[in-house]
Coordinates of C-alpha atoms and ligand atoms in Angstrom, one line a residue:
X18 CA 19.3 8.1 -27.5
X19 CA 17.4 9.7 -24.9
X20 CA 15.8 7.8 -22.0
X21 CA 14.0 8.7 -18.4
X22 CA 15.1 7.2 -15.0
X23 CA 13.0 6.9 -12.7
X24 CA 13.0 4.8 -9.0
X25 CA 11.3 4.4 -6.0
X26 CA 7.8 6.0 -7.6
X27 CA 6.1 3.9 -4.0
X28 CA 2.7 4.5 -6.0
X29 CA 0.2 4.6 -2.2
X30 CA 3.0 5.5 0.3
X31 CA 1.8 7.9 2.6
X32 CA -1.4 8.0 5.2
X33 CA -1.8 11.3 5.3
X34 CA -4.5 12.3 2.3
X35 CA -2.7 15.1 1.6
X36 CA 0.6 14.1 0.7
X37 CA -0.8 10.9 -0.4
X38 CA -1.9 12.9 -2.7
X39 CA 1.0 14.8 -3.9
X40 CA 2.9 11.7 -4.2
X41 CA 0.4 10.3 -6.7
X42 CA 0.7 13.8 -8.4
X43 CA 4.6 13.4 -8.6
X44 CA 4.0 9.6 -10.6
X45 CA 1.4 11.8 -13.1
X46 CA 3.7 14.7 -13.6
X47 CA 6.8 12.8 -13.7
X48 CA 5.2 11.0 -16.9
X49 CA 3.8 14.3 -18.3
X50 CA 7.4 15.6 -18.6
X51 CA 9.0 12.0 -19.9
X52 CA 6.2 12.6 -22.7
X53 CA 7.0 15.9 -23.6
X54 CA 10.6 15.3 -23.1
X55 CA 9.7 12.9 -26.2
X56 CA 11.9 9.8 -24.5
X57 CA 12.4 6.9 -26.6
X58 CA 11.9 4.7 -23.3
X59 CA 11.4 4.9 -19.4
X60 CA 13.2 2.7 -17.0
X61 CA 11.4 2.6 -13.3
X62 CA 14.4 0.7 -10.7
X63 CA 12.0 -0.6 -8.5
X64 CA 9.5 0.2 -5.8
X65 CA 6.8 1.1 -8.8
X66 CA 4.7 0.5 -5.8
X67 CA 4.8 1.1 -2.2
X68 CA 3.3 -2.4 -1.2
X69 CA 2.8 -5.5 -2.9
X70 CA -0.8 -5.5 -3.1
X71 CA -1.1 -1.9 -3.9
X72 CA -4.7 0.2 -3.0
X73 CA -7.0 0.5 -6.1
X74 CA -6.6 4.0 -6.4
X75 CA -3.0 3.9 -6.6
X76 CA -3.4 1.1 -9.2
X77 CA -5.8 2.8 -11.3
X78 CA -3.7 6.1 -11.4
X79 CA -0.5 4.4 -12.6
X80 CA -1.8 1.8 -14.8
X81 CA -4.0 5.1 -16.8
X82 CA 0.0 6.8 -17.2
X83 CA 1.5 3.5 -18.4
X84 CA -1.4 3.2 -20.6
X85 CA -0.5 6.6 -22.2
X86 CA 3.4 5.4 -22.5
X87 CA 2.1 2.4 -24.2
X88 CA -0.3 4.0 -26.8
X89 CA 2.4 6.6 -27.5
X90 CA 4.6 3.9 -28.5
X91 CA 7.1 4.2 -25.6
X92 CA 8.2 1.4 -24.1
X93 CA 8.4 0.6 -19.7
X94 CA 11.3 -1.1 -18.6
X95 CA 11.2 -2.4 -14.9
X96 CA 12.6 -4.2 -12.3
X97 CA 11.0 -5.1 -9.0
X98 CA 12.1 -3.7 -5.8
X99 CA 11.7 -4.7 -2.2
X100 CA 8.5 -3.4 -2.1
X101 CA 7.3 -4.8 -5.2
X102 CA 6.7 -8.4 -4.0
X103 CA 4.7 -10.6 -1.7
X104 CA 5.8 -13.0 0.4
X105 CA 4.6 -15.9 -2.1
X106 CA 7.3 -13.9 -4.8
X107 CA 3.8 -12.9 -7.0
X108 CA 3.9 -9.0 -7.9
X109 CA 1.6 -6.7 -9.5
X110 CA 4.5 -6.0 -12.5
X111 CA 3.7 -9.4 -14.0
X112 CA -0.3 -8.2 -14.0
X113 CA 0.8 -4.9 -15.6
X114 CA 3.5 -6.7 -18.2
X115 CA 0.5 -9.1 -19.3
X116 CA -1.4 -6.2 -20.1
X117 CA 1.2 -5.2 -22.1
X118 CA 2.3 -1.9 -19.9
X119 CA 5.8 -2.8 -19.1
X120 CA 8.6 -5.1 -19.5
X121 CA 9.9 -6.3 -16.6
X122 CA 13.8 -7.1 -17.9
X123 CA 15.0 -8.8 -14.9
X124 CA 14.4 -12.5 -16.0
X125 CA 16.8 -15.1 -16.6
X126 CA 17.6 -18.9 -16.2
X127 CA 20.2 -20.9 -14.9
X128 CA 22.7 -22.1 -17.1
X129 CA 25.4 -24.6 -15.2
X130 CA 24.9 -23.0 -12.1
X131 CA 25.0 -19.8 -12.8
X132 CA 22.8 -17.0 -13.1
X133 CA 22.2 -15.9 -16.8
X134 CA 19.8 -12.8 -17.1
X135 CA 18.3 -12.4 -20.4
X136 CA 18.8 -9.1 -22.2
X137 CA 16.5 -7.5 -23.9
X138 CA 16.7 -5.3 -26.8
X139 CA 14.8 -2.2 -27.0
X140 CA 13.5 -1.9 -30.7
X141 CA 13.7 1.8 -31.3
X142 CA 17.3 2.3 -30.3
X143 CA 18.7 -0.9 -29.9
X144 CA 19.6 -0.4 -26.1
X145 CA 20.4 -3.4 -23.9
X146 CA 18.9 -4.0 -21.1
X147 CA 19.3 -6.4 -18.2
X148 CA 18.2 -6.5 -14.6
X149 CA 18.1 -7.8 -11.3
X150 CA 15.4 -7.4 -9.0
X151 CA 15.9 -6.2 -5.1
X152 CA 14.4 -8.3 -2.1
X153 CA 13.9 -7.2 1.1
X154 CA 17.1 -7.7 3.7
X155 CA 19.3 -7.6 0.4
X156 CA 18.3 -11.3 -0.2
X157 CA 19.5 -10.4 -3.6
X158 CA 22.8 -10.8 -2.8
X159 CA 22.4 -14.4 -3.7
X160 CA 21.4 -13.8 -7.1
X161 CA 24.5 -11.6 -7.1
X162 CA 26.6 -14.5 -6.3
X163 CA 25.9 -16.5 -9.4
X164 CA 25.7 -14.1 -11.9
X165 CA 27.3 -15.2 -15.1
X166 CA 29.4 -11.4 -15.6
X167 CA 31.0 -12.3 -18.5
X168 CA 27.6 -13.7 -20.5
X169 CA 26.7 -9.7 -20.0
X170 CA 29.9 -8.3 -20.6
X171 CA 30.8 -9.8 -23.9
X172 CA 27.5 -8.4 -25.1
X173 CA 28.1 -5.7 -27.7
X174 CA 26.6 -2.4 -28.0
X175 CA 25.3 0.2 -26.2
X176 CA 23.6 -2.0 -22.5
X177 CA 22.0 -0.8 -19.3
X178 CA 21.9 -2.5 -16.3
X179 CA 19.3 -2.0 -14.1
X180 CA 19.3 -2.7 -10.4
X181 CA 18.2 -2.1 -6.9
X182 CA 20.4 -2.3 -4.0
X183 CA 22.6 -0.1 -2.3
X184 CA 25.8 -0.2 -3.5
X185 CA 28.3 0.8 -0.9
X186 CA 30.8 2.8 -3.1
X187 CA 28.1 5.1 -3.3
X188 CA 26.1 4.7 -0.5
X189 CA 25.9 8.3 1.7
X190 CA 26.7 8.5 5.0
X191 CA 23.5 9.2 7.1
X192 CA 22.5 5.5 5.8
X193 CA 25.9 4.0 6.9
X194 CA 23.8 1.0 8.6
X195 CA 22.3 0.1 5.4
X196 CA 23.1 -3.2 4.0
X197 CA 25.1 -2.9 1.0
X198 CA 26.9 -4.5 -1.7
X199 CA 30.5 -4.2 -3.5
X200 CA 30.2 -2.6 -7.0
X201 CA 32.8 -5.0 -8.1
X202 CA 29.2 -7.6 -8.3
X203 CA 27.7 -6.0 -10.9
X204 CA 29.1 -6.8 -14.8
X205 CA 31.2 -4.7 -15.9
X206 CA 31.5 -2.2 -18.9
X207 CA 27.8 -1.2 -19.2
X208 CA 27.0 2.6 -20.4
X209 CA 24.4 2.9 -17.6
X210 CA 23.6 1.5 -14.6
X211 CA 19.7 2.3 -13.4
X212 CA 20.1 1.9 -9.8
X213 CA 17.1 2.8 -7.4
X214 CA 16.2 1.8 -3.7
X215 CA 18.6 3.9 -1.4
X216 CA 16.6 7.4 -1.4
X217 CA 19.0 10.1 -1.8
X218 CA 20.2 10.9 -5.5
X219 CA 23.5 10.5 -6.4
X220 CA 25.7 9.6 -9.8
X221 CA 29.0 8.3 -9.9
X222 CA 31.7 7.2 -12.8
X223 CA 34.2 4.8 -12.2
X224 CA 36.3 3.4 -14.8
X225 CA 34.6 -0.2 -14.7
X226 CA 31.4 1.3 -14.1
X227 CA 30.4 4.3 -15.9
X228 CA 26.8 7.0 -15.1
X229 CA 25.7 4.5 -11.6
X230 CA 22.7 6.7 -11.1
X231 CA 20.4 6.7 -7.8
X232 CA 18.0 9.4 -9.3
X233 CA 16.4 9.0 -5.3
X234 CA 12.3 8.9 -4.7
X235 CA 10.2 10.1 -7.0
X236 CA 9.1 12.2 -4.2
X237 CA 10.3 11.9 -0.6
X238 CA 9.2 8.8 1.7
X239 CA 9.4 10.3 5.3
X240 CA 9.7 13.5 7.3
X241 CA 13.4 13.1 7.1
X242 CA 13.5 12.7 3.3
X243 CA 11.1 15.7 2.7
X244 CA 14.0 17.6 4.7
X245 CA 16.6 16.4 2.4
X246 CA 15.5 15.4 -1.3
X247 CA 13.4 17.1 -3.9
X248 CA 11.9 14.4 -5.6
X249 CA 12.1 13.6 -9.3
X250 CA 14.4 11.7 -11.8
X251 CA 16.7 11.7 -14.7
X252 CA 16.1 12.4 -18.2
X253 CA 19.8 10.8 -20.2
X254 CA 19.6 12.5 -23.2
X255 CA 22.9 11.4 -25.7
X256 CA 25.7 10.9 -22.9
X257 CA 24.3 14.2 -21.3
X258 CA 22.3 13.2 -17.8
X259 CA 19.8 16.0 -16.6
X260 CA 17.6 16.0 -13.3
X261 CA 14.5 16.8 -13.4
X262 CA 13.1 17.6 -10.1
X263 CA 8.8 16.7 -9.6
X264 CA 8.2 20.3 -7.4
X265 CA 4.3 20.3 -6.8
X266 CA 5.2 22.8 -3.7
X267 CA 7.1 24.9 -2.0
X268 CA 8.6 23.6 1.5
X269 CA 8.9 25.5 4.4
X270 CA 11.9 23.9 6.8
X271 CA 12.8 25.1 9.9
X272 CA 13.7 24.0 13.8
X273 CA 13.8 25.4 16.9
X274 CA 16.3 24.5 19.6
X275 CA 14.2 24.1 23.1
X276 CA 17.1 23.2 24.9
X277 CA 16.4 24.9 28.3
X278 CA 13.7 26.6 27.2
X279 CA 10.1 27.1 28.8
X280 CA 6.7 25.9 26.6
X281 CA 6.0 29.6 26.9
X282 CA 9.3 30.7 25.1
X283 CA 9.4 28.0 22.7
X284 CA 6.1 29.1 21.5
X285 CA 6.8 32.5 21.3
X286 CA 10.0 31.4 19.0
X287 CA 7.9 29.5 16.7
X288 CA 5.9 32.1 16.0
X289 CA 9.0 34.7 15.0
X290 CA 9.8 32.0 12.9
X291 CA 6.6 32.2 10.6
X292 CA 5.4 35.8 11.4
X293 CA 3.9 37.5 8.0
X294 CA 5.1 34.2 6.0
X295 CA 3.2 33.5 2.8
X296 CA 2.7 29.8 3.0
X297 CA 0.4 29.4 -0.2
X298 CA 1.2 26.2 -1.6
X299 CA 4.0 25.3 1.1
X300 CA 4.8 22.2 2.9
X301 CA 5.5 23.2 6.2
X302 CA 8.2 21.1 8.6
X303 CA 9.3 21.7 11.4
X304 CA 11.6 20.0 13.9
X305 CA 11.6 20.9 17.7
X306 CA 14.2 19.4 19.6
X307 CA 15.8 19.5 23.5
X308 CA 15.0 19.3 27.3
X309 CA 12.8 21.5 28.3
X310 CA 13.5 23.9 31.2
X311 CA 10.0 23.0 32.8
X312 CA 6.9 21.4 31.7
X313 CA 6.2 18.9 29.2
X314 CA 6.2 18.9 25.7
X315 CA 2.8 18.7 25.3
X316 CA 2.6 21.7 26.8
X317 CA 3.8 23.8 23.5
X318 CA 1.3 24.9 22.2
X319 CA 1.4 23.2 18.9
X320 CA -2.7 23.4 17.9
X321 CA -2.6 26.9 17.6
X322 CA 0.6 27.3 16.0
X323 CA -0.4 24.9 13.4
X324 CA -3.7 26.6 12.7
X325 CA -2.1 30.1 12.1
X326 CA 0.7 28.3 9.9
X327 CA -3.3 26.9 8.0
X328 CA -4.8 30.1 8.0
X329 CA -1.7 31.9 6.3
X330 CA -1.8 29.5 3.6
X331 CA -0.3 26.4 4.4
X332 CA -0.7 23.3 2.2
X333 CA 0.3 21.0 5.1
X334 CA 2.3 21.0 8.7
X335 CA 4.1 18.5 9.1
X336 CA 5.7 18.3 13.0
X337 CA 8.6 16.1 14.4
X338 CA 9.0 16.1 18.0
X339 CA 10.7 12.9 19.0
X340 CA 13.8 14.5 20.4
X341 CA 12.2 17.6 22.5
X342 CA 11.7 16.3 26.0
X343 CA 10.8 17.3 29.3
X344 CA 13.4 18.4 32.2
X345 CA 12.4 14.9 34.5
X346 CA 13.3 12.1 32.2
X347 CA 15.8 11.6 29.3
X348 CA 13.7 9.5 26.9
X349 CA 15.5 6.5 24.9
X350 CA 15.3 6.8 21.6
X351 CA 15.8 5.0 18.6
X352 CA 17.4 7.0 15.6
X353 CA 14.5 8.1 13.3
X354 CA 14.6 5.8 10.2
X355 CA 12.3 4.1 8.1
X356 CA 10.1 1.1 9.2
X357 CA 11.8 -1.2 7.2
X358 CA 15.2 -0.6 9.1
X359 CA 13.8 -0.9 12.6
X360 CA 12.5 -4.1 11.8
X361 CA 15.4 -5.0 10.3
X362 CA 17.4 -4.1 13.2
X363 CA 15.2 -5.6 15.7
X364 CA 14.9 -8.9 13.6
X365 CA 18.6 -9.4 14.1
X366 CA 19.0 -8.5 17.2
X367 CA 16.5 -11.1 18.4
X368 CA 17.4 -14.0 15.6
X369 CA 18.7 -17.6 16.7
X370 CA 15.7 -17.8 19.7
X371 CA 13.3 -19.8 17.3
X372 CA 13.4 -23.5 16.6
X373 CA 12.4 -23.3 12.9
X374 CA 13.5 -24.5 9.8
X375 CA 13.6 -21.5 7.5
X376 CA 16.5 -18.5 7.5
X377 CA 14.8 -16.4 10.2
X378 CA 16.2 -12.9 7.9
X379 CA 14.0 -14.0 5.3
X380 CA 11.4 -15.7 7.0
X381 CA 10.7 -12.7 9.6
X382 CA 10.0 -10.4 7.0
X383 CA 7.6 -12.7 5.1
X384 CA 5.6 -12.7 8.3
X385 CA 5.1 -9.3 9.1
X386 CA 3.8 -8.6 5.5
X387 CA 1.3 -11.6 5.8
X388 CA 0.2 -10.7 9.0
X389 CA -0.1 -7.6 8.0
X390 CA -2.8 -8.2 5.2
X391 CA -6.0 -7.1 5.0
X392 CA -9.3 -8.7 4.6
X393 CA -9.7 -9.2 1.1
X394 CA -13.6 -7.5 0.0
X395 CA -16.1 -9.7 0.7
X396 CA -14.5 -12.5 3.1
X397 CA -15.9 -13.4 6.2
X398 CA -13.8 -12.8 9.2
X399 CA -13.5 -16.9 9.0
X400 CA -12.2 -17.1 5.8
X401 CA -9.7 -14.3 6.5
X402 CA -8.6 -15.9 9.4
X403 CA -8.5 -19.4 7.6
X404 CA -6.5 -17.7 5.0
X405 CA -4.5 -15.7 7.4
X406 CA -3.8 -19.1 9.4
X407 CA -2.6 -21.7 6.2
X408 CA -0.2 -18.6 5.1
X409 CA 1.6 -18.4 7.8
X410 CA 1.7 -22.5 8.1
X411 CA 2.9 -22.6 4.8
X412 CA 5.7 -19.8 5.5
X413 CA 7.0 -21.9 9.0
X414 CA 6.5 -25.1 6.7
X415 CA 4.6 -26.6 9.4
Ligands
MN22 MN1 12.3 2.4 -2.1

């Protein structure tokens, strides 16, 4: 049996055209290899796409791979993330499973009380598979919570289990703050579990729980994750588990310490750094960081560095100056994370002040995505705002 893993694709993440761009390239490539890899099947563990009402580009480009999956006869199995839905629960997977591009395993009825997910069997090889989807704030936990285990345990043969939440036996340490759940939630005894959502690879065994793989983002989501992670996914080929890492370019990483130091000096240091560098096909980053001896951080002179680091080849500069400051004021700043997690932190920091009926972790998320939307093509600005208006009645039940 030989199947690809892959999570966290966030088909249209990005603003930037260019690495918009490459992460598209990484969803095309990334199915180019699972082809010639010859997989039987393909699981995706959520986060197919970076919002729920995904850009028409980044539709088109992933519904013409899955389309090549389909016609080659190999089957898409897929879960929805915490990115994958809209507040009303309505996701573009269901579009792409009626069209006969996926199957999105994670359904199931309640039985009793409890939570039994259906498992589906993969014709070729006879695989398992079972899932559950992720929500925003781990809502899922719920779901967790009436799980019928031992329905899935009993089950014979070789099973997968598909998820995505963070999982806190495995869940690395720079994302401490994460929510997270136990292990001990999931069933039991399954040959894989297909985890996605937290954004750094990692596998672990356990005796209960054997091959729990994160393969990470298909490519990275942030400055931070470009430093870290490579991007790609796993290929599990007979009990055997092989990365295969989507490189579309090389990456350039480096920081300079400014601690102390003037503009004049820091830019002088900067350009040490990438003196006679070929940067043909290289993601630059760079970090600058520290109180400044005089002056203000604007006062680096970044606009010319960058356009050297162009002219000697660069694909794109990427800079991150949020910790370099200036020698009259010590800026407060929150840790760089994702979006998501500020929210998240600022929603409970600030919950229990509204008089409404609905759980305010679920209910402030909801809001920010509908009031977030955009103006659907051809609506008048009074329809939108009609729209806009019964939405968010209908989220505060008013
Ligand atoms: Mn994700």
């Amino acid at each position: 049996m030989k199947f690809a893993h892959l999570a966290d694709c966030h088909m249209g993440a990005w603003r930037e055209p260019k690495l918009a761009e490459l992460n598209r390239k990484a969803f095309i490539s990334a199915v180019d290899t699972v082809i010639s890899e010859k997989v039987d099947f393909v699981l995706i563990s959520g986060d197919l796409f970076n919002t729920s009402l995904p850009s028409f580009d980044s539709l088109k480009e992933t519904v013409a791979k899955l389309k090549q999956l389909a016609d080659l006869g190999i089957p898409v199995y897929i879960i929805a993330g915490s990115h994958d839905f809209s507040p009303s629960g309505k996701t573009m997977l269901d579009v792409l499973e009626n069209a006969g591009l996926c199957t999105n395993v994670a359904k199931g009825e309640d039985v009793n009380g409890r939570l039994r997910l259906r498992i589906f069997v993969d014709p070729k090889t006879n695989a398992k598979i079972t899932g559950m989807i992720g929500k925003k704030g781990m809502l899922e936990r719920e779901f967790y919570e009436l799980l019928d285990r031992e329905h899935l345990e009993k089950e014979e043969g070789f099973k997968i289990f598909m998820l995505h939440t963070a999982l806190t036996e495995l869940k690395p340490k720079e994302l401490e703050k994460m929510d997270s759940a136990p292990i001990s939630l999931l069933p039991r005894g399954f040959d894989y579990y297909a985890a996605g959502h937290v954004h750094v690879r990692n596998t672990k065994s356990f005796p209960d729980y054997k091959n729990v793989v994160y393969p990470g983002p298909l490519f990275p989501n942030s400055f931070s994750e470009l430093e870290t992670e490579t991007g790609g996914f796993y290929i599990y080929d007979n009990g055997e588990l092989i990365f295969k890492p989507v490189e579309l370019v090389k990456k350039f990483i480096f920081g300079i310490d400014c601690g102390n130091k003037t503009p004049d000096k820091v830019d002088s240091e900067i350009e040490e750094a990438i003196k006679d560098k070929d940067f043909d096909n290289t993601i630059i980053l760079m970090r600058l960081a520290g109180k400044l001896s005089s002056g203000r951080p604007s006062d680096v002179d970044l606009k010319n560095l960058v356009s050297k680091m162009n002219a000697q080849g660069a694909y794109f500069v990427m800079k991150n100056t949020s910790k370099l400051t200036a020698p009259e004021f010590e800026e407060v700043q929150i840790e760089t994370s994702n979006i998501e997690e500020i929210e998240e932190a600022i929603i409970k920091e600030n919950m229990g002040q509204f008089k409404i009926k609905k759980n305010e972790k679920e209910l402030i998320p909801d809001m920010i995505e509908f009031l977030n939307k955009e103006k659907d093509e051809g609506e008048t600005n009074r329809d939108f705002e009609e729209r806009v208006r019964k939405d968010v009645d209908k989220i505060l039940e008013l």
